Amino acid sequence: MPEFQTSPGMRDILPPESARWRRFVGEFAAVVGAAGYGQVIPPLLEDLGVFTRVGEATDIVTKEMYDFVDKGERHVALRPEQTASVCRAFVQHRPTTPWKVWYSGPNFRYEKPQRGRYRQFDQVGIEVLGADDPYLDVEVIALGWEFYARLGLRRVRLVLNSLGEPADRAGYVEALRAHFEANLHLLSSESVVTLAKNPLRVLDSKREQDAPLIASAPVIADHYSPEAAAHFTAVQTGLGALGIPFDIDGTLVRGLDYYRRTTFEFQGLTLDSAQNALGGGGRYDGLVESLGGPPTHGVGFALGLDRTLLACDDEGVFGAPSVAVDAFVVDTTGGLEALRITAELRAAGFRADRAYEGRSMKSQMKLADRSGAPIALIIGSNELDAGTVVLRPLRDGRDQYAVPRTELLDHLTKAIT
Ligand code: HAM
């Protein structure tokens, strides 16, 4: 075994999988770009405080942060997510509102690694700051939905909830606390600990022992103010108008504390229930303020790239794109011709590769085959003297033929289209 390997929960993404990642982000950029979102690229590292504002009661912040003191004595952290960074950027740069942005890139959480759960994982996401409109919530959700459709995924379920206004949520949290405290002896020991920190998160428990108490718990819908109820109804009406199916789940609280009103999750029905969240988001009015900015509405989502690709594998969609070149140059005259021809082809927009180290014809033909190229361009000493190149089709059994070197580009274009 080599001395150095990737750390637990971290992976090398190699070709051709890496090409699939790039295409994933490209498709996402196309979907959200068409809706007026511009890209924001925040740094991977922020002052720790940016993330602690996300919520002191979430595991992501209290247990899973990669934080350290840097050489300038600043306490910094690798970002566990990007919503807080986007809000910090908003406060710092004060762009005009509504500010519609998208992002992609890695995040870091010190979690227990397993299939679909990594310590470095990628997300794509959008955030809109400075607009309070239930139909904006719908736009955000619809863009996630459309993106999944674009990937070809069918087995995705949209789960929707509203956590109400902060006061509604506070009233609900107290009702929940009272319910669980009255039945403390029935709760799992892990949930007893969670209860002390954040009663809402007990609803997240997947432990069988907690299921009956969660089922009999008070429901958030009984605590909505008229405004929160109207907002939630409008979100549902908007989703209905776009024909997007959803299930309401009053226990959907999500892992971050900043949510108010709308929350949602996209679940992959082919994945294990513990890791089936392909993505999620919601409204977080108040987060910008907690980072020192003016009162500002916010809504957005982040989709997990790693998990979404696992779902794509399960459904047999959105495979790795072909990385094959258009032509493979086989040169048995020393390699200088291959150097010239590949440069010429690439300059003309073809994808071209070649062999190195003066290999034999047989060995070069093997590489040509492995390259996936439909055509080999062969130059031996006869061709060099005659000023020709032999085009040998590699995939369809057609005969090879020689063309003048000066007409190579035209003939290659014809041969591969
Ligand atoms: P989150 O639910 O923590 O939300 O993460 C969003 C998605 O990232 C998850 O649904 C999942 O697909 C993926 N994910 C999270 N942790 C891991 C992990 N350890 N390994 C693999 N994938 C993971 C947020 O991050 C919020 N910032 C979303 C948001 C944006 N809310 C409003 N705006």
Tab-separated table of C-alpha atoms and ligand atoms in Angstrom:
chain	number	residue	atom	x	y	z
A	1	MET	CA	0.000	0.000	0.000
A	2	PRO	CA	1.423	3.459	-0.828
A	3	GLU	CA	2.524	5.577	2.109
A	4	PHE	CA	0.022	8.348	1.322
A	5	GLN	CA	-3.636	7.927	0.494
A	6	THR	CA	-6.591	10.289	0.535
A	7	SER	CA	-7.868	11.064	4.048
A	8	PRO	CA	-11.093	9.347	5.161
A	9	GLY	CA	-14.127	10.856	3.473
A	10	MET	CA	-12.025	12.521	0.750
A	11	ARG	CA	-11.689	11.229	-2.789
A	12	ASP	CA	-9.774	11.775	-5.992
A	13	ILE	CA	-12.120	12.294	-8.896
A	14	LEU	CA	-10.397	10.815	-11.922
A	15	PRO	CA	-11.236	10.873	-15.626
A	16	PRO	CA	-13.745	10.074	-17.051
A	17	GLU	CA	-15.779	10.732	-13.846
A	18	SER	CA	-14.266	14.222	-13.571
A	19	ALA	CA	-15.697	15.063	-17.009
A	20	ARG	CA	-19.100	14.105	-15.654
A	21	TRP	CA	-18.618	16.490	-12.724
A	22	ARG	CA	-17.750	19.314	-15.092
A	23	ARG	CA	-20.777	18.599	-17.240
A	24	PHE	CA	-22.963	18.514	-14.100
A	25	VAL	CA	-21.889	22.021	-13.153
A	26	GLY	CA	-22.223	23.136	-16.790
A	27	GLU	CA	-25.833	21.912	-16.970
A	28	PHE	CA	-26.618	23.597	-13.669
A	29	ALA	CA	-25.091	26.880	-14.849
A	30	ALA	CA	-27.228	26.682	-18.002
A	31	VAL	CA	-30.471	26.086	-16.058
A	32	VAL	CA	-29.989	28.840	-13.487
A	33	GLY	CA	-28.194	31.195	-15.897
A	34	ALA	CA	-31.343	31.173	-18.030
A	35	ALA	CA	-33.241	32.441	-14.975
A	36	GLY	CA	-30.941	35.404	-14.378
A	37	TYR	CA	-28.583	33.980	-11.766
A	38	GLY	CA	-24.929	35.062	-11.889
A	39	GLN	CA	-22.060	33.061	-10.487
A	40	VAL	CA	-20.456	33.957	-7.164
A	41	ILE	CA	-17.164	32.346	-6.163
A	42	PRO	CA	-16.599	32.749	-2.423
A	43	PRO	CA	-13.373	31.584	-0.787
A	44	LEU	CA	-13.117	28.116	0.744
A	45	LEU	CA	-11.973	29.635	4.021
A	46	GLU	CA	-13.814	32.186	6.154
A	47	ASP	CA	-13.611	33.600	9.663
A	48	LEU	CA	-15.091	30.974	11.954
A	49	GLY	CA	-17.735	33.482	13.078
A	50	VAL	CA	-19.362	33.480	9.627
A	51	PHE	CA	-20.373	29.881	10.212
A	52	THR	CA	-21.097	29.979	13.931
A	53	ARG	CA	-23.828	32.510	13.111
A	54	VAL	CA	-25.451	29.771	11.036
A	55	GLY	CA	-26.469	28.220	14.310
A	56	GLU	CA	-24.706	27.182	17.474
A	57	ALA	CA	-27.146	24.306	17.888
A	58	THR	CA	-26.320	22.433	14.694
A	59	ASP	CA	-23.883	19.528	14.487
A	60	ILE	CA	-22.468	21.031	11.316
A	61	VAL	CA	-21.154	23.942	13.362
A	62	THR	CA	-20.493	22.417	16.769
A	63	LYS	CA	-19.010	19.043	15.846
A	64	GLU	CA	-18.139	18.888	12.184
A	65	MET	CA	-16.214	22.059	11.425
A	66	TYR	CA	-12.687	21.985	10.023
A	67	ASP	CA	-11.447	25.011	11.927
A	68	PHE	CA	-7.998	26.153	12.984
A	69	VAL	CA	-6.004	29.199	14.017
A	70	ASP	CA	-3.914	30.460	11.097
A	71	LYS	CA	-0.425	31.989	11.211
A	72	GLY	CA	-1.971	35.438	11.741
A	73	GLU	CA	-3.845	34.185	14.842
A	74	ARG	CA	-7.188	34.286	13.027
A	75	HIS	CA	-9.636	31.565	13.891
A	76	VAL	CA	-10.790	30.369	10.470
A	77	ALA	CA	-12.757	27.426	9.080
A	78	LEU	CA	-13.152	25.556	5.820
A	79	ARG	CA	-16.702	26.237	4.726
A	80	PRO	CA	-19.232	23.541	5.665
A	81	GLU	CA	-21.720	25.101	3.208
A	82	GLN	CA	-21.945	28.257	1.113
A	83	THR	CA	-25.126	30.069	2.131
A	84	ALA	CA	-23.358	31.816	5.015
A	85	SER	CA	-20.485	32.835	2.721
A	86	VAL	CA	-22.914	34.265	0.175
A	87	CYS	CA	-24.622	36.293	2.923
A	88	ARG	CA	-21.255	37.487	4.215
A	89	ALA	CA	-20.363	38.552	0.647
A	90	PHE	CA	-23.704	40.363	0.364
A	91	VAL	CA	-23.024	42.325	3.549
A	92	GLN	CA	-19.485	43.114	2.410
A	93	HIS	CA	-20.306	44.253	-1.151
A	94	ARG	CA	-23.912	45.472	-0.846
A	95	PRO	CA	-25.024	44.551	-4.382
A	96	THR	CA	-28.401	45.769	-5.667
A	97	THR	CA	-31.318	43.549	-4.826
A	98	PRO	CA	-32.715	41.126	-5.612
A	99	TRP	CA	-29.279	39.556	-5.768
A	100	LYS	CA	-29.610	36.260	-7.637
A	101	VAL	CA	-26.480	34.139	-7.524
A	102	TRP	CA	-25.359	30.568	-8.057
A	103	TYR	CA	-22.278	28.720	-6.880
A	104	SER	CA	-20.531	25.390	-7.030
A	105	GLY	CA	-17.641	23.790	-5.246
A	106	PRO	CA	-16.426	21.732	-2.317
A	107	ASN	CA	-17.536	21.954	1.315
A	108	PHE	CA	-16.092	20.271	4.369
A	109	ARG	CA	-17.826	18.530	7.255
A	110	TYR	CA	-16.186	16.147	9.678
A	111	GLU	CA	-18.843	13.446	9.331
A	112	LYS	CA	-18.702	9.677	9.525
A	113	PRO	CA	-17.868	8.714	5.945
A	114	GLN	CA	-20.152	6.250	4.136
A	115	ARG	CA	-21.740	5.880	0.698
A	116	GLY	CA	-23.182	9.296	-0.139
A	117	ARG	CA	-21.635	10.972	2.903
A	118	TYR	CA	-18.142	12.409	2.622
A	119	ARG	CA	-15.967	14.872	4.492
A	120	GLN	CA	-15.292	16.814	1.336
A	121	PHE	CA	-18.354	16.976	-0.877
A	122	ASP	CA	-19.468	19.235	-3.688
A	123	GLN	CA	-22.600	21.288	-4.001
A	124	VAL	CA	-24.200	23.452	-6.604
A	125	GLY	CA	-26.659	26.001	-5.298
A	126	ILE	CA	-28.526	29.264	-5.722
A	127	GLU	CA	-29.400	32.059	-3.321
A	128	VAL	CA	-31.644	35.100	-3.779
A	129	LEU	CA	-31.195	37.960	-1.346
A	130	GLY	CA	-33.535	40.899	-0.884
A	131	ALA	CA	-36.921	39.662	-2.106
A	132	ASP	CA	-39.892	38.447	-0.110
A	133	ASP	CA	-42.288	36.789	-2.509
A	134	PRO	CA	-43.702	33.276	-2.180
A	135	TYR	CA	-43.467	32.890	-5.950
A	136	LEU	CA	-39.726	33.415	-5.623
A	137	ASP	CA	-39.640	30.392	-3.307
A	138	VAL	CA	-41.488	28.575	-6.089
A	139	GLU	CA	-38.995	29.752	-8.733
A	140	VAL	CA	-36.117	28.487	-6.598
A	141	ILE	CA	-37.732	25.090	-6.032
A	142	ALA	CA	-38.743	24.839	-9.696
A	143	LEU	CA	-35.156	25.438	-10.847
A	144	GLY	CA	-33.967	22.526	-8.703
A	145	TRP	CA	-36.771	20.393	-10.084
A	146	GLU	CA	-35.936	21.346	-13.659
A	147	PHE	CA	-32.278	20.588	-13.124
A	148	TYR	CA	-33.049	17.067	-11.917
A	149	ALA	CA	-35.253	16.576	-14.971
A	150	ARG	CA	-32.408	17.849	-17.163
A	151	LEU	CA	-30.139	15.180	-15.688
A	152	GLY	CA	-32.759	12.582	-16.561
A	153	LEU	CA	-33.628	11.728	-12.942
A	154	ARG	CA	-37.208	10.592	-12.422
A	155	ARG	CA	-37.242	9.087	-8.972
A	156	VAL	CA	-37.048	12.347	-7.048
A	157	ARG	CA	-39.541	13.405	-4.418
A	158	LEU	CA	-40.047	16.999	-3.326
A	159	VAL	CA	-40.834	17.355	0.368
A	160	LEU	CA	-42.117	20.693	1.561
A	161	ASN	CA	-42.704	22.339	4.919
A	162	SER	CA	-42.975	25.746	6.516
A	163	LEU	CA	-41.395	26.516	9.867
A	164	GLY	CA	-43.514	29.656	10.211
A	165	GLU	CA	-42.327	33.097	11.251
A	166	PRO	CA	-39.713	33.228	14.030
A	167	ALA	CA	-42.407	33.780	16.672
A	168	ASP	CA	-44.482	30.855	15.322
A	169	ARG	CA	-41.428	28.696	15.312
A	170	ALA	CA	-40.540	29.728	18.872
A	171	GLY	CA	-44.050	28.842	20.082
A	172	TYR	CA	-43.845	25.517	18.292
A	173	VAL	CA	-40.426	24.727	19.763
A	174	GLU	CA	-41.850	25.248	23.261
A	175	ALA	CA	-44.822	22.976	22.503
A	176	LEU	CA	-42.443	20.337	21.181
A	177	ARG	CA	-40.197	20.647	24.214
A	178	ALA	CA	-43.161	20.169	26.544
A	179	HIS	CA	-44.322	17.113	24.561
A	180	PHE	CA	-40.953	15.389	24.593
A	181	GLU	CA	-40.165	16.322	28.210
A	182	ALA	CA	-43.449	14.825	29.362
A	183	ASN	CA	-42.379	11.530	27.750
A	184	LEU	CA	-38.645	11.707	28.332
A	185	HIS	CA	-38.372	8.064	29.423
A	186	LEU	CA	-39.588	6.946	25.981
A	187	LEU	CA	-36.992	8.946	24.004
A	188	SER	CA	-33.653	7.503	22.869
A	189	SER	CA	-30.706	8.764	24.899
A	190	GLU	CA	-29.342	10.536	21.773
A	191	SER	CA	-32.602	12.434	21.361
A	192	VAL	CA	-32.623	13.417	25.035
A	193	VAL	CA	-29.316	15.178	24.370
A	194	THR	CA	-30.676	16.764	21.162
A	195	LEU	CA	-33.788	17.927	23.011
A	196	ALA	CA	-31.744	20.003	25.424
A	197	LYS	CA	-30.106	21.824	22.498
A	198	ASN	CA	-32.868	22.060	19.912
A	199	PRO	CA	-36.236	20.278	20.226
A	200	LEU	CA	-36.880	20.714	16.482
A	201	ARG	CA	-33.971	18.470	15.631
A	202	VAL	CA	-35.538	15.595	17.575
A	203	LEU	CA	-37.992	15.423	14.651
A	204	ASP	CA	-34.997	14.539	12.464
A	205	SER	CA	-34.257	11.389	14.479
A	206	LYS	CA	-34.369	8.260	12.339
A	207	ARG	CA	-34.205	5.969	15.422
A	208	GLU	CA	-37.102	3.537	15.674
A	209	GLN	CA	-37.446	4.151	19.392
A	210	ASP	CA	-38.313	7.814	18.758
A	211	ALA	CA	-40.843	7.181	15.985
A	212	PRO	CA	-44.032	6.912	18.126
A	213	LEU	CA	-43.288	10.096	20.070
A	214	ILE	CA	-42.488	11.954	16.853
A	215	ALA	CA	-45.738	10.721	15.318
A	216	SER	CA	-47.745	12.034	18.279
A	217	ALA	CA	-45.837	15.345	18.521
A	218	PRO	CA	-47.593	18.712	18.071
A	219	VAL	CA	-47.626	19.901	14.450
A	220	ILE	CA	-46.161	23.165	13.204
A	221	ALA	CA	-49.256	23.945	11.112
A	222	ASP	CA	-51.180	24.660	14.333
A	223	HIS	CA	-48.708	27.439	15.146
A	224	TYR	CA	-48.658	29.444	11.897
A	225	SER	CA	-49.454	33.152	12.050
A	226	PRO	CA	-51.881	34.313	9.308
A	227	GLU	CA	-48.910	35.735	7.324
A	228	ALA	CA	-46.918	32.514	7.486
A	229	ALA	CA	-49.983	30.463	6.568
A	230	ALA	CA	-50.713	32.730	3.571
A	231	HIS	CA	-47.107	32.509	2.404
A	232	PHE	CA	-47.139	28.732	2.620
A	233	THR	CA	-50.446	28.498	0.760
A	234	ALA	CA	-49.100	30.720	-2.016
A	235	VAL	CA	-46.001	28.520	-2.353
A	236	GLN	CA	-48.226	25.480	-2.769
A	237	THR	CA	-50.437	27.292	-5.290
A	238	GLY	CA	-47.361	28.290	-7.305
A	239	LEU	CA	-45.984	24.754	-7.347
A	240	GLY	CA	-49.390	23.515	-8.427
A	241	ALA	CA	-49.476	26.092	-11.238
A	242	LEU	CA	-46.169	24.707	-12.551
A	243	GLY	CA	-47.339	21.114	-12.192
A	244	ILE	CA	-44.608	20.241	-9.700
A	245	PRO	CA	-45.741	17.468	-7.338
A	246	PHE	CA	-44.815	17.715	-3.658
A	247	ASP	CA	-45.510	16.118	-0.295
A	248	ILE	CA	-45.933	18.210	2.824
A	249	ASP	CA	-44.024	16.890	5.816
A	250	GLY	CA	-44.378	18.866	9.049
A	251	THR	CA	-41.334	17.105	10.517
A	252	LEU	CA	-38.967	18.424	7.823
A	253	VAL	CA	-36.754	20.756	9.858
A	254	ARG	CA	-33.386	20.410	8.043
A	255	GLY	CA	-29.956	20.475	9.608
A	256	LEU	CA	-29.293	24.197	9.773
A	257	ASP	CA	-30.870	26.644	12.208
A	258	TYR	CA	-31.321	29.619	9.917
A	259	TYR	CA	-34.549	28.539	8.217
A	260	ARG	CA	-37.821	30.419	8.551
A	261	ARG	CA	-41.045	29.747	6.694
A	262	THR	CA	-40.437	27.621	3.562
A	263	THR	CA	-38.134	24.600	3.818
A	264	PHE	CA	-37.830	21.816	1.267
A	265	GLU	CA	-35.812	18.799	0.369
A	266	PHE	CA	-35.347	16.788	-2.820
A	267	GLN	CA	-35.133	13.120	-1.928
A	268	GLY	CA	-33.674	10.431	-4.154
A	269	LEU	CA	-36.019	7.458	-3.964
A	270	THR	CA	-33.313	5.009	-5.028
A	271	LEU	CA	-30.968	5.973	-2.178
A	272	ASP	CA	-30.693	4.710	1.399
A	273	SER	CA	-32.998	6.742	3.636
A	274	ALA	CA	-30.163	8.045	5.826
A	275	GLN	CA	-28.483	9.629	2.770
A	276	ASN	CA	-31.419	10.211	0.478
A	277	ALA	CA	-31.373	14.024	0.567
A	278	LEU	CA	-30.147	15.010	-2.884
A	279	GLY	CA	-30.530	18.641	-1.993
A	280	GLY	CA	-32.464	21.046	0.118
A	281	GLY	CA	-33.025	24.615	1.074
A	282	GLY	CA	-35.503	27.189	2.175
A	283	ARG	CA	-35.992	30.746	3.396
A	284	TYR	CA	-33.536	32.238	5.802
A	285	ASP	CA	-34.748	35.776	6.380
A	286	GLY	CA	-32.568	37.029	9.228
A	287	LEU	CA	-29.234	35.438	8.337
A	288	VAL	CA	-27.870	38.549	6.617
A	289	GLU	CA	-28.833	40.590	9.670
A	290	SER	CA	-27.040	38.197	12.001
A	291	LEU	CA	-23.900	38.740	9.896
A	292	GLY	CA	-24.084	42.501	10.421
A	293	GLY	CA	-26.166	43.486	7.381
A	294	PRO	CA	-29.567	45.173	7.053
A	295	PRO	CA	-32.748	43.109	7.458
A	296	THR	CA	-32.784	41.129	4.220
A	297	HIS	CA	-34.913	38.282	2.940
A	298	GLY	CA	-33.139	35.224	1.605
A	299	VAL	CA	-34.071	31.972	-0.065
A	300	GLY	CA	-32.069	29.287	-1.830
A	301	PHE	CA	-30.970	25.694	-2.025
A	302	ALA	CA	-27.886	23.553	-2.356
A	303	LEU	CA	-27.807	20.247	-4.222
A	304	GLY	CA	-25.237	17.610	-3.355
A	305	LEU	CA	-23.295	16.683	-6.467
A	306	ASP	CA	-21.875	13.421	-5.099
A	307	ARG	CA	-25.239	12.072	-4.002
A	308	THR	CA	-27.079	13.237	-7.085
A	309	LEU	CA	-24.571	11.359	-9.239
A	310	LEU	CA	-25.144	8.228	-7.134
A	311	ALA	CA	-28.860	8.603	-7.876
A	312	CYS	CA	-27.996	9.034	-11.582
A	313	ASP	CA	-26.009	5.777	-11.433
A	314	ASP	CA	-28.983	4.026	-9.834
A	315	GLU	CA	-31.306	5.267	-12.553
A	316	GLY	CA	-28.783	4.721	-15.368
A	317	VAL	CA	-28.891	8.343	-16.515
A	318	PHE	CA	-26.345	11.141	-17.008
A	319	GLY	CA	-23.340	8.878	-17.513
A	320	ALA	CA	-19.779	10.082	-17.985
A	321	PRO	CA	-19.443	11.899	-21.300
A	322	SER	CA	-17.116	10.437	-23.884
A	323	VAL	CA	-13.554	11.629	-23.533
A	324	ALA	CA	-12.549	10.020	-26.825
A	325	VAL	CA	-10.502	12.080	-29.264
A	326	ASP	CA	-11.534	12.548	-32.907
A	327	ALA	CA	-8.313	11.194	-34.343
A	328	PHE	CA	-5.243	9.339	-33.145
A	329	VAL	CA	-2.031	9.994	-35.051
A	330	VAL	CA	0.240	7.019	-35.650
A	331	ASP	CA	3.674	8.075	-36.845
A	332	THR	CA	6.433	5.524	-37.484
A	333	THR	CA	8.877	8.077	-38.881
A	334	GLY	CA	10.158	9.395	-35.553
A	335	GLY	CA	7.290	11.484	-34.199
A	336	LEU	CA	7.936	14.915	-35.691
A	337	GLU	CA	5.065	14.533	-38.176
A	338	ALA	CA	2.743	13.456	-35.354
A	339	LEU	CA	3.793	16.587	-33.478
A	340	ARG	CA	2.933	18.778	-36.482
A	341	ILE	CA	-0.325	17.050	-37.352
A	342	THR	CA	-1.741	16.953	-33.809
A	343	ALA	CA	-0.947	20.666	-33.400
A	344	GLU	CA	-2.635	21.423	-36.724
A	345	LEU	CA	-5.704	19.360	-35.881
A	346	ARG	CA	-6.090	20.873	-32.420
A	347	ALA	CA	-5.747	24.382	-33.844
A	348	ALA	CA	-8.555	23.527	-36.268
A	349	GLY	CA	-10.790	22.441	-33.372
A	350	PHE	CA	-10.354	18.660	-33.527
A	351	ARG	CA	-9.487	16.578	-30.508
A	352	ALA	CA	-6.338	14.707	-31.365
A	353	ASP	CA	-3.867	12.484	-29.577
A	354	ARG	CA	-0.786	10.483	-30.482
A	355	ALA	CA	1.735	7.988	-29.167
A	356	TYR	CA	5.154	8.878	-27.775
A	357	GLU	CA	8.564	7.265	-27.396
A	358	GLY	CA	8.886	5.988	-30.998
A	359	ARG	CA	6.790	2.898	-30.441
A	360	SER	CA	6.216	0.181	-33.030
A	361	MET	CA	3.286	0.422	-35.462
A	362	LYS	CA	1.528	-2.404	-33.634
A	363	SER	CA	1.855	-0.770	-30.241
A	364	GLN	CA	0.708	2.621	-31.612
A	365	MET	CA	-2.334	0.990	-33.234
A	366	LYS	CA	-3.223	-0.551	-29.875
A	367	LEU	CA	-3.101	2.899	-28.257
A	368	ALA	CA	-5.187	4.306	-31.114
A	369	ASP	CA	-7.791	1.676	-30.428
A	370	ARG	CA	-7.770	2.352	-26.695
A	371	SER	CA	-8.120	6.110	-27.263
A	372	GLY	CA	-11.666	5.593	-28.520
A	373	ALA	CA	-10.884	7.631	-31.656
A	374	PRO	CA	-12.965	6.677	-34.690
A	375	ILE	CA	-10.020	7.244	-37.035
A	376	ALA	CA	-6.279	6.629	-36.986
A	377	LEU	CA	-4.113	8.885	-39.125
A	378	ILE	CA	-1.084	6.895	-40.186
A	379	ILE	CA	2.218	8.271	-41.435
A	380	GLY	CA	4.980	5.875	-42.429
A	381	SER	CA	8.033	6.680	-44.542
A	382	ASN	CA	6.061	6.052	-47.792
A	383	GLU	CA	3.402	8.567	-46.795
A	384	LEU	CA	6.042	11.037	-45.682
A	385	ASP	CA	7.773	10.826	-49.086
A	386	ALA	CA	4.496	11.008	-51.011
A	387	GLY	CA	3.065	13.848	-48.930
A	388	THR	CA	0.029	11.784	-47.919
A	389	VAL	CA	-1.673	10.494	-44.764
A	390	VAL	CA	-3.576	7.229	-44.442
A	391	LEU	CA	-6.982	7.444	-42.769
A	392	ARG	CA	-7.870	4.152	-41.162
A	393	PRO	CA	-11.425	3.898	-39.750
A	394	LEU	CA	-11.193	2.009	-36.470
A	395	ARG	CA	-14.789	1.321	-35.535
A	396	ASP	CA	-16.859	0.477	-38.592
A	397	GLY	CA	-14.837	-1.923	-40.729
A	398	ARG	CA	-14.430	0.519	-43.635
A	399	ASP	CA	-11.220	0.269	-45.675
A	400	GLN	CA	-8.372	2.653	-45.128
A	401	TYR	CA	-7.455	5.226	-47.774
A	402	ALA	CA	-4.703	7.729	-48.434
A	403	VAL	CA	-5.320	11.458	-48.824
A	404	PRO	CA	-2.968	14.337	-49.666
A	405	ARG	CA	-1.484	15.824	-46.525
A	406	THR	CA	-2.682	19.281	-47.625
A	407	GLU	CA	-6.316	18.093	-47.697
A	408	LEU	CA	-6.212	16.224	-44.395
A	409	LEU	CA	-8.543	18.533	-42.466
A	410	ASP	CA	-11.301	18.313	-45.083
A	411	HIS	CA	-11.078	14.545	-45.313
A	412	LEU	CA	-11.059	14.121	-41.547
A	413	THR	CA	-14.118	16.342	-41.208
A	414	LYS	CA	-15.956	14.174	-43.727
A	415	ALA	CA	-14.769	10.957	-42.095
A	416	ILE	CA	-16.035	11.752	-38.611
A	417	THR	CA	-19.324	13.464	-39.403
B	1	HAM	P1	-27.602	20.858	3.512
B	1	HAM	O1	-28.899	20.137	3.604
B	1	HAM	O2	-26.725	20.820	4.676
B	1	HAM	O3	-27.990	22.344	3.137
B	1	HAM	O4	-26.816	20.315	2.260
B	1	HAM	C1	-27.408	20.289	0.963
B	1	HAM	C2	-27.059	18.992	0.262
B	1	HAM	O5	-25.647	18.775	0.270
B	1	HAM	C3	-27.616	17.750	0.945
B	1	HAM	O6	-28.963	17.539	0.581
B	1	HAM	C4	-26.708	16.669	0.407
B	1	HAM	O7	-27.095	16.262	-0.902
B	1	HAM	C5	-25.384	17.386	0.289
B	1	HAM	N1	-24.528	17.033	1.445
B	1	HAM	C6	-24.533	17.573	2.671
B	1	HAM	N2	-23.599	16.981	3.462
B	1	HAM	C7	-22.997	16.043	2.688
B	1	HAM	C8	-21.946	15.095	2.904
B	1	HAM	N3	-21.305	15.007	4.065
B	1	HAM	N4	-21.588	14.286	1.875
B	1	HAM	C9	-22.219	14.360	0.679
B	1	HAM	N5	-23.197	15.244	0.407
B	1	HAM	C10	-23.594	16.079	1.402
B	1	HAM	C11	-27.073	23.332	2.933
B	1	HAM	O8	-25.887	23.152	2.815
B	1	HAM	C12	-27.693	24.699	2.797
B	1	HAM	N6	-26.605	25.664	2.582
B	1	HAM	C13	-28.689	24.710	1.650
B	1	HAM	C14	-29.312	26.041	1.432
B	1	HAM	C15	-28.978	26.963	0.512
B	1	HAM	N7	-30.284	26.568	2.142
B	1	HAM	C16	-30.575	27.758	1.690
B	1	HAM	N8	-29.757	28.024	0.708
